[in-house]
Amino acid sequence: MNRMNPKPVGEESEPKVPTDLRQALAAAPMAKAKRSDLTPIARRDFISWIDSAKQLETRRRRIDKACSMLVAGKRRPCCYSIVSFNLYTALAATPRAKAQWSVLTPIERRDFISWMDSAKQPEKHKRRIDKACSMLAAGKRRP
């Protein structure tokens, strides 16, 4: 820990809950309780999915849907690509790839994840993660 970055290395910061989502969760105590059982990454995925809406009406629908999914026991937003821990750590080790990943659209991220996940053998999957980081660091937006 240092003055520039007071957060210990490896500790995941808790995502800031947008006001409209916080209000919806306050109105749905069961959804709020289920959300508290999620991992920080899963909570971040819900927030990212909601924040990726381009129109206000879509955002409202996603907030309503997120509350109903949480009540139903869903731990991730539907139709939202899950970043594997291996990819997450590989991106963290490659700052240029991580920076490029953060500017990809959800569709571009899903394309990368689908391409990596299509390799069923663990070694091939690992090679694709490494190749994806190389491609991202080089500025490519598609596998």
PDB file of C-alpha atoms in Angstrom:
ATOM      1  CA  MET A   1       0.000   0.000   0.000  1.00  0.00           C
ATOM      2  CA  ASN A   2       1.246   3.509  -0.763  1.00  0.00           C
ATOM      3  CA  ARG A   3      -0.006   7.090  -0.807  1.00  0.00           C
ATOM      4  CA  MET A   4      -0.796   7.040  -4.524  1.00  0.00           C
ATOM      5  CA  ASN A   5      -2.899   3.883  -4.341  1.00  0.00           C
ATOM      6  CA  PRO A   6      -4.275   3.226  -0.835  1.00  0.00           C
ATOM      7  CA  LYS A   7      -5.995   0.007  -1.962  1.00  0.00           C
ATOM      8  CA  PRO A   8      -3.926  -3.148  -1.222  1.00  0.00           C
ATOM      9  CA  VAL A   9      -2.722  -5.029  -4.297  1.00  0.00           C
ATOM     10  CA  GLY A  10      -5.149  -7.719  -5.428  1.00  0.00           C
ATOM     11  CA  GLU A  11      -8.115  -6.339  -3.507  1.00  0.00           C
ATOM     12  CA  GLU A  12     -11.169  -5.777  -5.705  1.00  0.00           C
ATOM     13  CA  SER A  13     -12.844  -2.444  -5.079  1.00  0.00           C
ATOM     14  CA  GLU A  14     -16.578  -2.421  -4.524  1.00  0.00           C
ATOM     15  CA  PRO A  15     -18.394  -0.922  -7.506  1.00  0.00           C
ATOM     16  CA  LYS A  16     -20.355   2.296  -6.881  1.00  0.00           C
ATOM     17  CA  VAL A  17     -24.090   1.586  -7.090  1.00  0.00           C
ATOM     18  CA  PRO A  18     -25.865   4.109  -9.348  1.00  0.00           C
ATOM     19  CA  THR A  19     -28.610   6.113  -7.649  1.00  0.00           C
ATOM     20  CA  ASP A  20     -31.451   4.700  -9.765  1.00  0.00           C
ATOM     21  CA  LEU A  21     -30.363   1.112  -9.054  1.00  0.00           C
ATOM     22  CA  ARG A  22     -29.944   1.873  -5.345  1.00  0.00           C
ATOM     23  CA  GLN A  23     -33.514   3.239  -5.245  1.00  0.00           C
ATOM     24  CA  ALA A  24     -34.880   0.165  -7.045  1.00  0.00           C
ATOM     25  CA  LEU A  25     -33.060  -2.144  -4.629  1.00  0.00           C
ATOM     26  CA  ALA A  26     -34.407  -0.179  -1.652  1.00  0.00           C
ATOM     27  CA  ALA A  27     -37.921  -0.753  -3.013  1.00  0.00           C
ATOM     28  CA  ALA A  28     -37.203  -4.487  -3.433  1.00  0.00           C
ATOM     29  CA  PRO A  29     -35.653  -5.756  -0.169  1.00  0.00           C
ATOM     30  CA  MET A  30     -35.446  -9.361  -1.415  1.00  0.00           C
ATOM     31  CA  ALA A  31     -33.414  -8.270  -4.471  1.00  0.00           C
ATOM     32  CA  LYS A  32     -31.183  -6.146  -2.241  1.00  0.00           C
ATOM     33  CA  ALA A  33     -30.556  -9.111   0.073  1.00  0.00           C
ATOM     34  CA  LYS A  34     -29.733 -11.428  -2.854  1.00  0.00           C
ATOM     35  CA  ARG A  35     -27.412  -8.805  -4.355  1.00  0.00           C
ATOM     36  CA  SER A  36     -25.415  -8.636  -1.138  1.00  0.00           C
ATOM     37  CA  ASP A  37     -24.635 -12.368  -1.541  1.00  0.00           C
ATOM     38  CA  LEU A  38     -22.990 -11.803  -4.941  1.00  0.00           C
ATOM     39  CA  THR A  39     -19.257 -11.508  -5.484  1.00  0.00           C
ATOM     40  CA  PRO A  40     -17.879  -8.017  -6.213  1.00  0.00           C
ATOM     41  CA  ILE A  41     -17.273  -9.089  -9.825  1.00  0.00           C
ATOM     42  CA  ALA A  42     -20.881 -10.257 -10.228  1.00  0.00           C
ATOM     43  CA  ARG A  43     -22.148  -6.983  -8.723  1.00  0.00           C
ATOM     44  CA  ARG A  44     -19.880  -5.089 -11.122  1.00  0.00           C
ATOM     45  CA  ASP A  45     -21.271  -7.128 -14.052  1.00  0.00           C
ATOM     46  CA  PHE A  46     -24.844  -6.129 -13.161  1.00  0.00           C
ATOM     47  CA  ILE A  47     -23.837  -2.464 -12.908  1.00  0.00           C
ATOM     48  CA  SER A  48     -21.883  -2.622 -16.162  1.00  0.00           C
ATOM     49  CA  TRP A  49     -24.822  -4.270 -17.932  1.00  0.00           C
ATOM     50  CA  ILE A  50     -27.174  -1.546 -16.690  1.00  0.00           C
ATOM     51  CA  ASP A  51     -24.707   1.248 -17.510  1.00  0.00           C
ATOM     52  CA  SER A  52     -24.206  -0.063 -21.059  1.00  0.00           C
ATOM     53  CA  ALA A  53     -27.806   0.875 -21.968  1.00  0.00           C
ATOM     54  CA  LYS A  54     -27.835   3.732 -24.459  1.00  0.00           C
ATOM     55  CA  GLN A  55     -31.398   4.897 -23.846  1.00  0.00           C
ATOM     56  CA  LEU A  56     -33.025   5.832 -20.565  1.00  0.00           C
ATOM     57  CA  GLU A  57     -35.970   3.474 -21.165  1.00  0.00           C
ATOM     58  CA  THR A  58     -33.599   0.546 -21.783  1.00  0.00           C
ATOM     59  CA  ARG A  59     -31.776   1.391 -18.562  1.00  0.00           C
ATOM     60  CA  ARG A  60     -35.057   1.414 -16.618  1.00  0.00           C
ATOM     61  CA  ARG A  61     -36.025  -1.960 -18.083  1.00  0.00           C
ATOM     62  CA  ARG A  62     -32.631  -3.402 -17.191  1.00  0.00           C
ATOM     63  CA  ILE A  63     -32.896  -2.164 -13.617  1.00  0.00           C
ATOM     64  CA  ASP A  64     -36.344  -3.778 -13.285  1.00  0.00           C
ATOM     65  CA  LYS A  65     -35.065  -6.961 -14.905  1.00  0.00           C
ATOM     66  CA  ALA A  66     -31.978  -7.008 -12.660  1.00  0.00           C
ATOM     67  CA  CYS A  67     -34.196  -6.844  -9.559  1.00  0.00           C
ATOM     68  CA  SER A  68     -36.408  -9.671 -10.811  1.00  0.00           C
ATOM     69  CA  MET A  69     -33.379 -11.778 -11.800  1.00  0.00           C
ATOM     70  CA  LEU A  70     -31.841 -11.303  -8.355  1.00  0.00           C
ATOM     71  CA  VAL A  71     -35.092 -12.329  -6.643  1.00  0.00           C
ATOM     72  CA  ALA A  72     -35.174 -15.411  -8.896  1.00  0.00           C
ATOM     73  CA  GLY A  73     -31.660 -16.336  -7.755  1.00  0.00           C
ATOM     74  CA  LYS A  74     -29.747 -15.358 -10.904  1.00  0.00           C
ATOM     75  CA  ARG A  75     -26.148 -14.492 -10.130  1.00  0.00           C
ATOM     76  CA  ARG A  76     -25.257 -12.814 -13.440  1.00  0.00           C
ATOM     77  CA  PRO A  77     -27.184 -10.642 -15.888  1.00  0.00           C
ATOM     78  CA  CYS A  78     -28.529 -12.586 -18.835  1.00  0.00           C
ATOM     79  CA  CYS A  79     -26.887 -12.209 -22.219  1.00  0.00           C
ATOM     80  CA  TYR A  80     -23.822 -10.687 -20.613  1.00  0.00           C
ATOM     81  CA  SER A  81     -20.431 -12.267 -21.218  1.00  0.00           C
ATOM     82  CA  ILE A  82     -18.573 -13.417 -18.148  1.00  0.00           C
ATOM     83  CA  VAL A  83     -14.893 -12.581 -17.977  1.00  0.00           C
ATOM     84  CA  SER A  84     -13.108 -15.679 -16.691  1.00  0.00           C
ATOM     85  CA  PHE A  85     -10.704 -15.252 -13.818  1.00  0.00           C
ATOM     86  CA  ASN A  86      -7.842 -16.360 -16.091  1.00  0.00           C
ATOM     87  CA  LEU A  87      -8.632 -13.593 -18.579  1.00  0.00           C
ATOM     88  CA  TYR A  88      -9.130 -11.090 -15.772  1.00  0.00           C
ATOM     89  CA  THR A  89      -5.648 -11.832 -14.343  1.00  0.00           C
ATOM     90  CA  ALA A  90      -4.047 -11.863 -17.814  1.00  0.00           C
ATOM     91  CA  LEU A  91      -5.534  -8.439 -18.546  1.00  0.00           C
ATOM     92  CA  ALA A  92      -4.324  -7.150 -15.186  1.00  0.00           C
ATOM     93  CA  ALA A  93      -0.792  -8.289 -16.090  1.00  0.00           C
ATOM     94  CA  THR A  94      -0.918  -6.525 -19.475  1.00  0.00           C
ATOM     95  CA  PRO A  95      -1.788  -2.836 -18.978  1.00  0.00           C
ATOM     96  CA  ARG A  96      -2.079  -2.049 -22.717  1.00  0.00           C
ATOM     97  CA  ALA A  97      -4.459  -4.983 -23.241  1.00  0.00           C
ATOM     98  CA  LYS A  98      -6.473  -3.979 -20.173  1.00  0.00           C
ATOM     99  CA  ALA A  99      -6.774  -0.402 -21.462  1.00  0.00           C
ATOM    100  CA  GLN A 100      -7.947  -1.650 -24.864  1.00  0.00           C
ATOM    101  CA  TRP A 101     -10.409  -4.102 -23.223  1.00  0.00           C
ATOM    102  CA  SER A 102     -12.001  -1.248 -21.297  1.00  0.00           C
ATOM    103  CA  VAL A 103     -12.896   0.621 -24.509  1.00  0.00           C
ATOM    104  CA  LEU A 104     -14.361  -2.378 -26.353  1.00  0.00           C
ATOM    105  CA  THR A 105     -18.107  -2.484 -26.906  1.00  0.00           C
ATOM    106  CA  PRO A 106     -20.056  -5.276 -25.175  1.00  0.00           C
ATOM    107  CA  ILE A 107     -20.387  -7.044 -28.546  1.00  0.00           C
ATOM    108  CA  GLU A 108     -16.625  -6.885 -29.152  1.00  0.00           C
ATOM    109  CA  ARG A 109     -15.971  -8.253 -25.651  1.00  0.00           C
ATOM    110  CA  ARG A 110     -18.485 -11.039 -26.228  1.00  0.00           C
ATOM    111  CA  ASP A 111     -16.740 -11.927 -29.508  1.00  0.00           C
ATOM    112  CA  PHE A 112     -13.383 -12.240 -27.730  1.00  0.00           C
ATOM    113  CA  ILE A 113     -14.861 -14.278 -24.887  1.00  0.00           C
ATOM    114  CA  SER A 114     -16.741 -16.593 -27.269  1.00  0.00           C
ATOM    115  CA  TRP A 115     -13.578 -17.144 -29.279  1.00  0.00           C
ATOM    116  CA  MET A 116     -11.565 -17.989 -26.146  1.00  0.00           C
ATOM    117  CA  ASP A 117     -14.303 -20.174 -24.658  1.00  0.00           C
ATOM    118  CA  SER A 118     -14.674 -22.169 -27.879  1.00  0.00           C
ATOM    119  CA  ALA A 119     -11.320 -23.791 -27.058  1.00  0.00           C
ATOM    120  CA  LYS A 120     -12.399 -26.650 -24.810  1.00  0.00           C
ATOM    121  CA  GLN A 121      -8.951 -28.005 -23.894  1.00  0.00           C
ATOM    122  CA  PRO A 122      -7.429 -26.056 -20.974  1.00  0.00           C
ATOM    123  CA  GLU A 123      -4.067 -25.531 -22.716  1.00  0.00           C
ATOM    124  CA  LYS A 124      -5.681 -24.255 -25.903  1.00  0.00           C
ATOM    125  CA  HIS A 125      -7.936 -21.969 -23.845  1.00  0.00           C
ATOM    126  CA  LYS A 126      -4.875 -20.562 -22.041  1.00  0.00           C
ATOM    127  CA  ARG A 127      -3.097 -19.979 -25.377  1.00  0.00           C
ATOM    128  CA  ARG A 128      -6.144 -18.100 -26.684  1.00  0.00           C
ATOM    129  CA  ILE A 129      -6.219 -15.898 -23.585  1.00  0.00           C
ATOM    130  CA  ASP A 130      -2.544 -15.055 -24.141  1.00  0.00           C
ATOM    131  CA  LYS A 131      -3.181 -14.408 -27.847  1.00  0.00           C
ATOM    132  CA  ALA A 132      -6.194 -12.209 -27.013  1.00  0.00           C
ATOM    133  CA  CYS A 133      -4.016 -10.103 -24.691  1.00  0.00           C
ATOM    134  CA  SER A 134      -1.421  -9.769 -27.468  1.00  0.00           C
ATOM    135  CA  MET A 135      -4.072  -8.752 -29.987  1.00  0.00           C
ATOM    136  CA  LEU A 136      -5.620  -6.242 -27.576  1.00  0.00           C
ATOM    137  CA  ALA A 137      -2.208  -4.761 -26.724  1.00  0.00           C
ATOM    138  CA  ALA A 138      -1.654  -4.320 -30.484  1.00  0.00           C
ATOM    139  CA  GLY A 139      -4.955  -2.434 -30.753  1.00  0.00           C
ATOM    140  CA  LYS A 140      -7.095  -5.153 -32.383  1.00  0.00           C
ATOM    141  CA  ARG A 141     -10.785  -5.047 -31.530  1.00  0.00           C
ATOM    142  CA  ARG A 142     -11.784  -8.502 -32.851  1.00  0.00           C
ATOM    143  CA  PRO A 143     -10.202 -11.956 -32.613  1.00  0.00           C
TER     144      PRO A 143
END
